[in-house]
């Protein structure tokens, strides 16, 4: 089932209940917060949600990388696609970039001749990827396990080199999303963490991080016209509008307003919004209940 929610009406109503009815309060997160006290939630049943599976073989604690052109074996071709990942296929029509993940590797494939370039370096299975709107950078994520934190790698698509590795999430990373102007990157932790983190693409620093207000997030969409606003949806069902506040010189604040879901949309046994996106006029939000 698909639903359309008037963005402007929801925002106006939320401002009203916040001032007069003690509704959803603003939640703040700062870049200097390296750990958050969060409450684990139940793992979603939606097939869209990424579920990490323990590998049969143990991950090596130490790795040896042979010098360039002295490798004993090299990867020649990847056949197939890893269906366990979520949002792990990216396409950019202007640059012709077509990228997807398979295991711990990200493949950049030339569709005209079938040539493949491999982005390797993750220690765990890649859970999700995101391509910047200009096609210049690709972000890939894998979850934490044991003593290793979840990591996000930033790749230059022109050189296929890793520019930066971002460390913050303690568990799996289920979503990545670039803002429309590519100035920001959002990463979302799994149900054990329930944290939405905001990164600057200028210096790849952590700007803010906050626990999600209600259900586990299953999808995030940036406003196509307002660079500082995005919307998320997920279990509950839940719908939240996020606004970046840069009025302070010291830090960036994430203000979140949680929408009140009408009773008509709360179907018994179907309590998850799985997808959300804005209309071209940036006035309505389209939701899928699954």
CSV table of C-alpha atoms in Angstrom, one decimal, residues 1-284:
chain,number,residue,atom,x,y,z
A,1,UNK,CA,0.0,0.0,0.0
A,2,UNK,CA,1.2,3.5,-0.8
A,3,UNK,CA,0.3,6.7,1.0
A,4,UNK,CA,0.8,10.4,0.4
A,5,UNK,CA,1.4,12.8,3.3
A,6,UNK,CA,1.3,16.5,2.9
A,7,UNK,CA,4.7,17.6,4.1
A,8,UNK,CA,3.7,21.2,4.8
A,9,UNK,CA,0.6,20.3,6.8
A,10,UNK,CA,2.6,17.8,8.9
A,11,UNK,CA,5.4,20.3,9.6
A,12,UNK,CA,2.9,23.0,10.7
A,13,UNK,CA,1.0,20.6,12.9
A,14,UNK,CA,4.1,19.4,14.6
A,15,UNK,CA,5.3,22.9,15.4
A,16,UNK,CA,1.9,23.5,17.0
A,17,UNK,CA,1.9,20.5,19.3
A,18,UNK,CA,5.5,21.1,20.3
A,19,UNK,CA,4.7,24.5,21.7
A,20,UNK,CA,1.3,23.9,23.2
A,21,UNK,CA,0.9,20.2,23.8
A,22,UNK,CA,4.3,19.0,24.9
A,23,UNK,CA,4.6,16.9,21.7
A,24,UNK,CA,7.8,15.5,20.2
A,25,UNK,CA,10.8,17.4,21.6
A,26,UNK,CA,13.9,18.3,19.6
A,27,UNK,CA,16.7,15.7,19.9
A,28,UNK,CA,20.2,17.0,19.7
A,29,UNK,CA,23.4,15.3,18.8
A,30,UNK,CA,26.9,16.8,18.8
A,31,UNK,CA,30.0,15.8,16.9
A,32,UNK,CA,32.1,15.5,20.1
A,33,UNK,CA,29.8,12.7,21.4
A,34,UNK,CA,31.7,9.5,20.6
A,35,UNK,CA,29.2,7.2,22.4
A,36,UNK,CA,25.5,7.4,23.0
A,37,UNK,CA,23.4,5.6,25.6
A,38,UNK,CA,20.8,4.0,23.5
A,39,UNK,CA,18.0,1.4,24.0
A,40,UNK,CA,18.2,-1.7,21.7
A,41,UNK,CA,15.0,-2.4,19.9
A,42,UNK,CA,13.4,-5.5,18.3
A,43,UNK,CA,14.9,-6.4,14.9
A,44,UNK,CA,12.4,-5.5,12.1
A,45,UNK,CA,10.7,-8.3,10.1
A,46,UNK,CA,10.8,-6.3,6.9
A,47,UNK,CA,12.8,-7.9,4.1
A,48,UNK,CA,14.3,-4.5,3.3
A,49,UNK,CA,16.2,-4.5,6.6
A,50,UNK,CA,19.8,-5.8,6.5
A,51,UNK,CA,20.5,-8.9,8.6
A,52,UNK,CA,24.1,-9.8,9.3
A,53,UNK,CA,24.9,-13.5,9.2
A,54,UNK,CA,27.8,-15.0,10.9
A,55,UNK,CA,30.4,-16.3,8.4
A,56,UNK,CA,31.3,-19.9,8.6
A,57,UNK,CA,35.0,-19.1,8.6
A,58,UNK,CA,36.6,-16.8,11.2
A,59,UNK,CA,37.9,-13.4,10.1
A,60,UNK,CA,41.7,-13.2,10.3
A,61,UNK,CA,42.9,-10.8,13.1
A,62,UNK,CA,46.0,-9.9,11.0
A,63,UNK,CA,46.1,-9.3,7.2
A,64,UNK,CA,49.0,-9.2,4.9
A,65,UNK,CA,48.9,-7.0,1.7
A,66,UNK,CA,51.5,-7.9,-0.9
A,67,UNK,CA,53.2,-5.0,-2.6
A,68,UNK,CA,51.6,-3.8,-5.8
A,69,UNK,CA,52.3,-6.1,-8.8
A,70,UNK,CA,53.8,-8.7,-6.5
A,71,UNK,CA,50.5,-10.4,-5.6
A,72,UNK,CA,50.5,-14.2,-5.8
A,73,UNK,CA,46.8,-14.1,-6.9
A,74,UNK,CA,44.5,-11.4,-8.2
A,75,UNK,CA,40.8,-11.1,-8.6
A,76,UNK,CA,39.9,-11.4,-12.3
A,77,UNK,CA,36.1,-11.5,-12.4
A,78,UNK,CA,33.1,-11.4,-10.1
A,79,UNK,CA,30.1,-13.3,-11.3
A,80,UNK,CA,26.8,-12.7,-9.6
A,81,UNK,CA,25.3,-10.3,-7.1
A,82,UNK,CA,25.0,-10.4,-3.3
A,83,UNK,CA,21.3,-10.3,-2.5
A,84,UNK,CA,21.9,-10.1,1.2
A,85,UNK,CA,23.0,-6.5,1.1
A,86,UNK,CA,20.4,-3.7,1.1
A,87,UNK,CA,20.5,-0.6,-1.1
A,88,UNK,CA,23.8,-2.0,-2.4
A,89,UNK,CA,23.4,-1.1,-6.1
A,90,UNK,CA,24.1,2.4,-7.4
A,91,UNK,CA,23.7,3.9,-10.9
A,92,UNK,CA,24.6,7.3,-12.1
A,93,UNK,CA,23.3,8.1,-15.6
A,94,UNK,CA,25.5,11.2,-16.3
A,95,UNK,CA,28.8,9.5,-15.5
A,96,UNK,CA,27.6,6.0,-16.4
A,97,UNK,CA,28.8,4.6,-13.0
A,98,UNK,CA,27.3,1.2,-12.1
A,99,UNK,CA,28.4,-0.2,-8.8
A,100,UNK,CA,27.3,-3.0,-6.5
A,101,UNK,CA,28.6,-5.1,-3.7
A,102,UNK,CA,29.3,-8.8,-3.4
A,103,UNK,CA,30.6,-10.0,-0.1
A,104,UNK,CA,33.2,-7.6,1.2
A,105,UNK,CA,34.0,-6.2,-2.3
A,106,UNK,CA,32.4,-3.4,-4.2
A,107,UNK,CA,32.5,-3.7,-8.0
A,108,UNK,CA,32.5,-0.8,-10.4
A,109,UNK,CA,31.4,-2.3,-13.7
A,110,UNK,CA,31.7,-0.7,-17.2
A,111,UNK,CA,28.4,-1.7,-18.9
A,112,UNK,CA,29.7,-1.0,-22.4
A,113,UNK,CA,32.5,-3.6,-22.3
A,114,UNK,CA,32.0,-5.5,-19.0
A,115,UNK,CA,35.3,-4.4,-17.5
A,116,UNK,CA,35.3,-4.5,-13.7
A,117,UNK,CA,37.2,-2.6,-11.1
A,118,UNK,CA,37.3,-3.8,-7.5
A,119,UNK,CA,37.1,-1.7,-4.4
A,120,UNK,CA,38.5,-3.9,-1.6
A,121,UNK,CA,39.5,-3.3,2.0
A,122,UNK,CA,36.4,-4.1,4.1
A,123,UNK,CA,36.9,-6.9,6.7
A,124,UNK,CA,33.2,-7.8,6.8
A,125,UNK,CA,30.3,-8.2,4.3
A,126,UNK,CA,29.3,-4.8,2.8
A,127,UNK,CA,25.8,-4.1,4.0
A,128,UNK,CA,25.0,-1.0,1.9
A,129,UNK,CA,26.5,1.6,-0.5
A,130,UNK,CA,25.6,5.1,-1.6
A,131,UNK,CA,26.9,7.1,-4.6
A,132,UNK,CA,27.2,10.9,-4.5
A,133,UNK,CA,24.9,12.8,-6.8
A,134,UNK,CA,27.8,14.0,-8.9
A,135,UNK,CA,29.2,10.5,-9.2
A,136,UNK,CA,32.6,11.5,-7.8
A,137,UNK,CA,32.5,9.5,-4.5
A,138,UNK,CA,31.0,6.2,-3.3
A,139,UNK,CA,30.5,5.3,0.3
A,140,UNK,CA,30.3,1.7,1.4
A,141,UNK,CA,29.6,0.3,4.8
A,142,UNK,CA,30.2,-2.9,6.8
A,143,UNK,CA,29.1,-3.7,10.3
A,144,UNK,CA,31.1,-4.1,13.5
A,145,UNK,CA,31.9,-7.5,14.9
A,146,UNK,CA,33.9,-8.5,17.9
A,147,UNK,CA,36.5,-5.8,18.6
A,148,UNK,CA,36.0,-4.1,15.3
A,149,UNK,CA,33.7,-1.1,14.9
A,150,UNK,CA,31.4,-0.7,11.9
A,151,UNK,CA,33.2,1.2,9.2
A,152,UNK,CA,32.3,3.4,6.2
A,153,UNK,CA,34.8,3.7,3.4
A,154,UNK,CA,34.8,6.7,1.1
A,155,UNK,CA,36.1,5.9,-2.4
A,156,UNK,CA,37.2,8.2,-5.2
A,157,UNK,CA,35.5,6.8,-8.3
A,158,UNK,CA,38.0,8.3,-10.7
A,159,UNK,CA,41.0,6.6,-9.1
A,160,UNK,CA,39.2,3.8,-7.3
A,161,UNK,CA,41.2,4.7,-4.2
A,162,UNK,CA,39.9,4.8,-0.6
A,163,UNK,CA,40.0,8.5,0.5
A,164,UNK,CA,38.8,8.0,4.1
A,165,UNK,CA,37.6,5.4,6.6
A,166,UNK,CA,34.9,6.7,9.0
A,167,UNK,CA,34.5,4.9,12.4
A,168,UNK,CA,31.6,5.6,14.7
A,169,UNK,CA,28.9,2.9,14.7
A,170,UNK,CA,29.4,0.0,17.1
A,171,UNK,CA,27.2,-2.5,15.1
A,172,UNK,CA,25.8,-2.9,11.6
A,173,UNK,CA,25.3,0.1,9.3
A,174,UNK,CA,22.0,-0.3,7.4
A,175,UNK,CA,21.7,2.9,5.4
A,176,UNK,CA,23.8,5.6,3.7
A,177,UNK,CA,22.4,8.7,2.0
A,178,UNK,CA,24.1,11.7,0.4
A,179,UNK,CA,22.3,15.1,0.6
A,180,UNK,CA,21.2,16.6,-2.7
A,181,UNK,CA,24.1,19.0,-2.8
A,182,UNK,CA,26.6,16.3,-1.6
A,183,UNK,CA,27.7,18.4,1.4
A,184,UNK,CA,26.4,15.8,3.9
A,185,UNK,CA,26.3,12.0,4.3
A,186,UNK,CA,23.9,10.2,6.7
A,187,UNK,CA,24.6,6.8,8.1
A,188,UNK,CA,22.1,4.8,10.1
A,189,UNK,CA,22.9,2.1,12.7
A,190,UNK,CA,20.9,-1.1,13.2
A,191,UNK,CA,18.3,-2.0,15.8
A,192,UNK,CA,21.0,-2.6,18.4
A,193,UNK,CA,22.1,1.0,18.2
A,194,UNK,CA,19.3,3.1,16.7
A,195,UNK,CA,21.6,6.0,15.9
A,196,UNK,CA,21.5,8.4,12.9
A,197,UNK,CA,24.9,10.0,12.3
A,198,UNK,CA,25.6,13.1,10.1
A,199,UNK,CA,29.0,13.5,8.4
A,200,UNK,CA,30.5,16.5,6.6
A,201,UNK,CA,31.8,15.6,3.1
A,202,UNK,CA,34.2,18.6,3.3
A,203,UNK,CA,36.6,17.0,5.8
A,204,UNK,CA,34.6,13.8,6.6
A,205,UNK,CA,34.2,14.8,10.2
A,206,UNK,CA,31.2,13.7,12.4
A,207,UNK,CA,28.9,16.7,12.8
A,208,UNK,CA,26.1,15.2,14.9
A,209,UNK,CA,24.7,11.9,16.1
A,210,UNK,CA,21.4,11.2,17.8
A,211,UNK,CA,19.2,8.2,18.7
A,212,UNK,CA,16.2,7.7,16.5
A,213,UNK,CA,13.0,8.9,18.2
A,214,UNK,CA,10.9,5.8,17.8
A,215,UNK,CA,11.1,2.8,15.5
A,216,UNK,CA,14.1,1.4,13.7
A,217,UNK,CA,14.7,3.4,10.5
A,218,UNK,CA,14.2,1.5,7.2
A,219,UNK,CA,14.6,4.4,4.7
A,220,UNK,CA,15.9,7.9,4.5
A,221,UNK,CA,15.3,10.5,1.8
A,222,UNK,CA,16.7,14.0,1.5
A,223,UNK,CA,14.5,16.9,0.4
A,224,UNK,CA,15.2,17.6,-3.3
A,225,UNK,CA,15.1,21.4,-2.8
A,226,UNK,CA,16.0,22.1,0.9
A,227,UNK,CA,19.5,21.0,1.5
A,228,UNK,CA,19.2,20.9,5.3
A,229,UNK,CA,16.1,18.7,5.6
A,230,UNK,CA,15.4,15.0,5.2
A,231,UNK,CA,12.8,12.5,6.2
A,232,UNK,CA,13.0,9.0,7.6
A,233,UNK,CA,10.5,6.2,8.0
A,234,UNK,CA,10.5,2.8,9.7
A,235,UNK,CA,8.9,0.5,12.3
A,236,UNK,CA,5.9,1.6,14.4
A,237,UNK,CA,5.1,2.7,11.7
A,238,UNK,CA,7.1,5.9,12.2
A,239,UNK,CA,7.8,9.0,10.2
A,240,UNK,CA,10.3,11.7,11.2
A,241,UNK,CA,11.4,15.0,9.7
A,242,UNK,CA,15.1,15.9,10.4
A,243,UNK,CA,16.4,19.5,10.2
A,244,UNK,CA,20.1,20.5,10.3
A,245,UNK,CA,20.6,23.6,12.5
A,246,UNK,CA,23.9,25.4,11.9
A,247,UNK,CA,23.1,28.6,13.8
A,248,UNK,CA,25.7,27.7,16.4
A,249,UNK,CA,29.3,28.4,15.5
A,250,UNK,CA,30.5,25.5,17.7
A,251,UNK,CA,28.4,22.5,16.5
A,252,UNK,CA,25.7,21.3,14.2
A,253,UNK,CA,22.4,20.2,15.8
A,254,UNK,CA,20.0,17.6,14.5
A,255,UNK,CA,16.4,18.7,15.2
A,256,UNK,CA,13.8,15.9,14.7
A,257,UNK,CA,10.0,16.2,14.6
A,258,UNK,CA,8.1,12.9,14.7
A,259,UNK,CA,4.9,12.9,12.8
A,260,UNK,CA,1.7,11.5,14.4
A,261,UNK,CA,0.6,8.6,12.2
A,262,UNK,CA,-3.2,8.5,11.6
A,263,UNK,CA,-4.9,5.4,13.0
A,264,UNK,CA,-6.1,4.5,9.6
A,265,UNK,CA,-2.5,3.7,8.6
A,266,UNK,CA,-1.8,1.5,11.5
A,267,UNK,CA,-2.8,-1.9,10.0
A,268,UNK,CA,-2.7,-4.9,12.3
A,269,UNK,CA,0.4,-7.0,11.6
A,270,UNK,CA,1.7,-4.3,9.2
A,271,UNK,CA,3.5,-1.8,11.3
A,272,UNK,CA,6.4,-0.8,9.2
A,273,UNK,CA,6.9,2.0,6.7
A,274,UNK,CA,9.5,0.5,4.3
A,275,UNK,CA,10.1,3.4,1.8
A,276,UNK,CA,9.7,7.1,1.7
A,277,UNK,CA,10.5,9.8,-0.9
A,278,UNK,CA,9.6,13.4,-1.7
A,279,UNK,CA,7.4,14.6,-4.6
A,280,UNK,CA,9.0,16.8,-7.2
A,281,UNK,CA,7.4,19.9,-5.6
A,282,UNK,CA,8.9,18.9,-2.2
A,283,UNK,CA,5.4,19.3,-0.7
A,284,UNK,CA,4.3,15.7,-0.2
